C-alpha cells in the first residue's frame, strides 16, 4: 500500500457517514486498472521533461530521481516520490495534467 493509498483509506475511514463500501473502495488497490488512459500516458511521458525543467530552475541544487521508498521500520508501507532535493530537504512529486498540455512549463 502506498502513502497516497494509505491516506485515502484513512480519510475514507475517518469520514464515515455509515455508508462505506469497503469492497468498492479497495477494488482499485487490489485490482488496478491498466494505466493506458490518455491522461495517464501523457503524465508519464512528460515526467522526465518536467523534472529537467525543475532542475534547470534550481541550478546547483542536488536533485536525485527516486523510485519506490519502503521504510525499514514499516515495510508494509511505501511511497514513490519522483525526486528529492537534498539541499532543500524537499520531496518532489511531479504532476503533468493533460489539461496543461498546451501551456508552457
mmCIF file of C-alpha atoms in Angstrom:
data_model
loop_
_atom_site.group_PDB
_atom_site.id
_atom_site.type_symbol
_atom_site.label_atom_id
_atom_site.label_comp_id
_atom_site.label_asym_id
_atom_site.label_seq_id
_atom_site.Cartn_x
_atom_site.Cartn_y
_atom_site.Cartn_z
ATOM 1 C CA UNK A 1 0.000 0.000 0.000
ATOM 2 C CA UNK A 2 1.424 3.382 -0.954
ATOM 3 C CA UNK A 3 1.355 6.547 1.145
ATOM 4 C CA UNK A 4 -1.299 8.051 -1.147
ATOM 5 C CA UNK A 5 -3.493 4.976 -0.841
ATOM 6 C CA UNK A 6 -2.970 4.885 2.923
ATOM 7 C CA UNK A 7 -4.112 8.493 3.290
ATOM 8 C CA UNK A 8 -7.076 7.884 1.001
ATOM 9 C CA UNK A 9 -8.176 4.864 3.053
ATOM 10 C CA UNK A 10 -7.605 6.700 6.336
ATOM 11 C CA UNK A 11 -9.772 9.654 5.308
ATOM 12 C CA UNK A 12 -12.417 7.255 3.984
ATOM 13 C CA UNK A 13 -12.467 5.559 7.396
ATOM 14 C CA UNK A 14 -12.422 8.789 9.435
ATOM 15 C CA UNK A 15 -15.179 10.446 7.398
ATOM 16 C CA UNK A 16 -17.587 7.551 7.864
ATOM 17 C CA UNK A 17 -21.218 8.524 7.499
ATOM 18 C CA UNK A 18 -22.431 4.939 7.803
ATOM 19 C CA UNK A 19 -22.452 4.053 4.130
ATOM 20 C CA UNK A 20 -18.893 2.886 3.482
ATOM 21 C CA UNK A 21 -18.448 0.222 0.829
ATOM 22 C CA UNK A 22 -15.007 -1.237 1.538
ATOM 23 C CA UNK A 23 -15.206 -3.734 -1.335
ATOM 24 C CA UNK A 24 -15.659 -0.899 -3.809
ATOM 25 C CA UNK A 25 -13.012 1.256 -2.113
ATOM 26 C CA UNK A 26 -10.370 -1.500 -2.038
ATOM 27 C CA UNK A 27 -11.052 -2.882 -5.517
ATOM 28 C CA UNK A 28 -8.799 -0.383 -7.401
ATOM 29 C CA UNK A 29 -5.942 -1.150 -4.982
ATOM 30 C CA UNK A 30 -6.313 -4.910 -5.194
ATOM 31 C CA UNK A 31 -7.144 -4.979 -8.920
ATOM 32 C CA UNK A 32 -5.577 -1.852 -10.502
ATOM 33 C CA UNK A 33 -6.661 -0.863 -13.995
ATOM 34 C CA UNK A 34 -4.178 -0.689 -16.835
ATOM 35 C CA UNK A 35 -2.671 2.777 -16.947
ATOM 36 C CA UNK A 36 -3.176 3.245 -20.676
ATOM 37 C CA UNK A 37 -5.672 6.072 -20.485
ATOM 38 C CA UNK A 38 -4.545 9.142 -22.488
ATOM 39 C CA UNK A 39 -4.275 11.475 -19.461
ATOM 40 C CA UNK A 40 -2.140 8.953 -17.557
ATOM 41 C CA UNK A 41 0.039 8.217 -20.575
ATOM 42 C CA UNK A 42 0.596 11.950 -21.142
ATOM 43 C CA UNK A 43 1.526 12.469 -17.495
ATOM 44 C CA UNK A 44 4.063 9.636 -17.605
ATOM 45 C CA UNK A 45 5.568 10.866 -20.899
ATOM 46 C CA UNK A 46 6.048 14.381 -19.524
ATOM 47 C CA UNK A 47 7.530 13.498 -16.116
ATOM 48 C CA UNK A 48 11.124 13.436 -17.355
ATOM 49 C CA UNK A 49 10.777 16.746 -19.186
ATOM 50 C CA UNK A 50 9.120 18.368 -16.163
ATOM 51 C CA UNK A 51 11.902 17.129 -13.867
ATOM 52 C CA UNK A 52 14.552 18.543 -16.220
ATOM 53 C CA UNK A 53 12.765 21.929 -16.160
ATOM 54 C CA UNK A 54 12.697 21.799 -12.362
ATOM 55 C CA UNK A 55 16.422 21.021 -12.269
ATOM 56 C CA UNK A 56 17.171 23.962 -14.598
ATOM 57 C CA UNK A 57 15.184 26.352 -12.413
ATOM 58 C CA UNK A 58 17.012 25.045 -9.344
ATOM 59 C CA UNK A 59 20.509 25.002 -10.829
ATOM 60 C CA UNK A 60 23.195 23.959 -8.391
ATOM 61 C CA UNK A 61 20.856 22.022 -6.109
ATOM 62 C CA UNK A 62 21.358 18.300 -5.673
ATOM 63 C CA UNK A 63 18.217 16.690 -7.047
ATOM 64 C CA UNK A 64 18.023 12.913 -7.167
ATOM 65 C CA UNK A 65 15.424 10.905 -9.075
ATOM 66 C CA UNK A 66 13.649 8.422 -6.824
ATOM 67 C CA UNK A 67 11.544 5.315 -7.075
ATOM 68 C CA UNK A 68 9.705 3.259 -4.514
ATOM 69 C CA UNK A 69 10.830 4.012 -0.948
ATOM 70 C CA UNK A 70 9.981 1.495 1.771
ATOM 71 C CA UNK A 71 10.801 2.423 5.367
ATOM 72 C CA UNK A 72 12.621 -0.456 7.124
ATOM 73 C CA UNK A 73 10.563 0.127 10.280
ATOM 74 C CA UNK A 74 7.273 -0.172 8.344
ATOM 75 C CA UNK A 75 7.863 -2.497 5.366
ATOM 76 C CA UNK A 76 4.121 -2.697 4.670
ATOM 77 C CA UNK A 77 4.120 0.982 3.623
ATOM 78 C CA UNK A 78 5.730 2.705 0.681
ATOM 79 C CA UNK A 79 5.810 5.931 -1.242
ATOM 80 C CA UNK A 80 7.173 6.780 -4.637
ATOM 81 C CA UNK A 81 8.306 10.392 -4.910
ATOM 82 C CA UNK A 82 9.553 11.414 -8.327
ATOM 83 C CA UNK A 83 12.690 13.003 -6.867
ATOM 84 C CA UNK A 84 14.139 14.613 -3.772
ATOM 85 C CA UNK A 85 16.059 17.843 -3.355
ATOM 86 C CA UNK A 86 18.858 17.017 -0.934
ATOM 87 C CA UNK A 87 19.869 20.636 -0.278
ATOM 88 C CA UNK A 88 16.305 21.765 0.473
ATOM 89 C CA UNK A 89 15.132 18.542 2.182
ATOM 90 C CA UNK A 90 12.160 18.512 -0.207
ATOM 91 C CA UNK A 91 10.232 15.691 -1.744
ATOM 92 C CA UNK A 92 9.352 16.345 -5.397
ATOM 93 C CA UNK A 93 6.119 14.985 -6.815
ATOM 94 C CA UNK A 94 5.580 15.825 -10.479
ATOM 95 C CA UNK A 95 2.089 16.161 -11.911
ATOM 96 C CA UNK A 96 1.532 16.786 -15.607
ATOM 97 C CA UNK A 97 -2.213 17.013 -16.199
ATOM 98 C CA UNK A 98 -3.457 16.703 -19.741
ATOM 99 C CA UNK A 99 -5.317 19.996 -19.221
ATOM 100 C CA UNK A 100 -1.926 21.760 -19.159
ATOM 101 C CA UNK A 101 -0.710 20.222 -22.416
ATOM 102 C CA UNK A 102 -0.772 23.495 -24.361
ATOM 103 C CA UNK A 103 0.666 25.619 -21.552
ATOM 104 C CA UNK A 104 4.371 26.438 -21.128
ATOM 105 C CA UNK A 105 6.383 24.708 -18.425
#
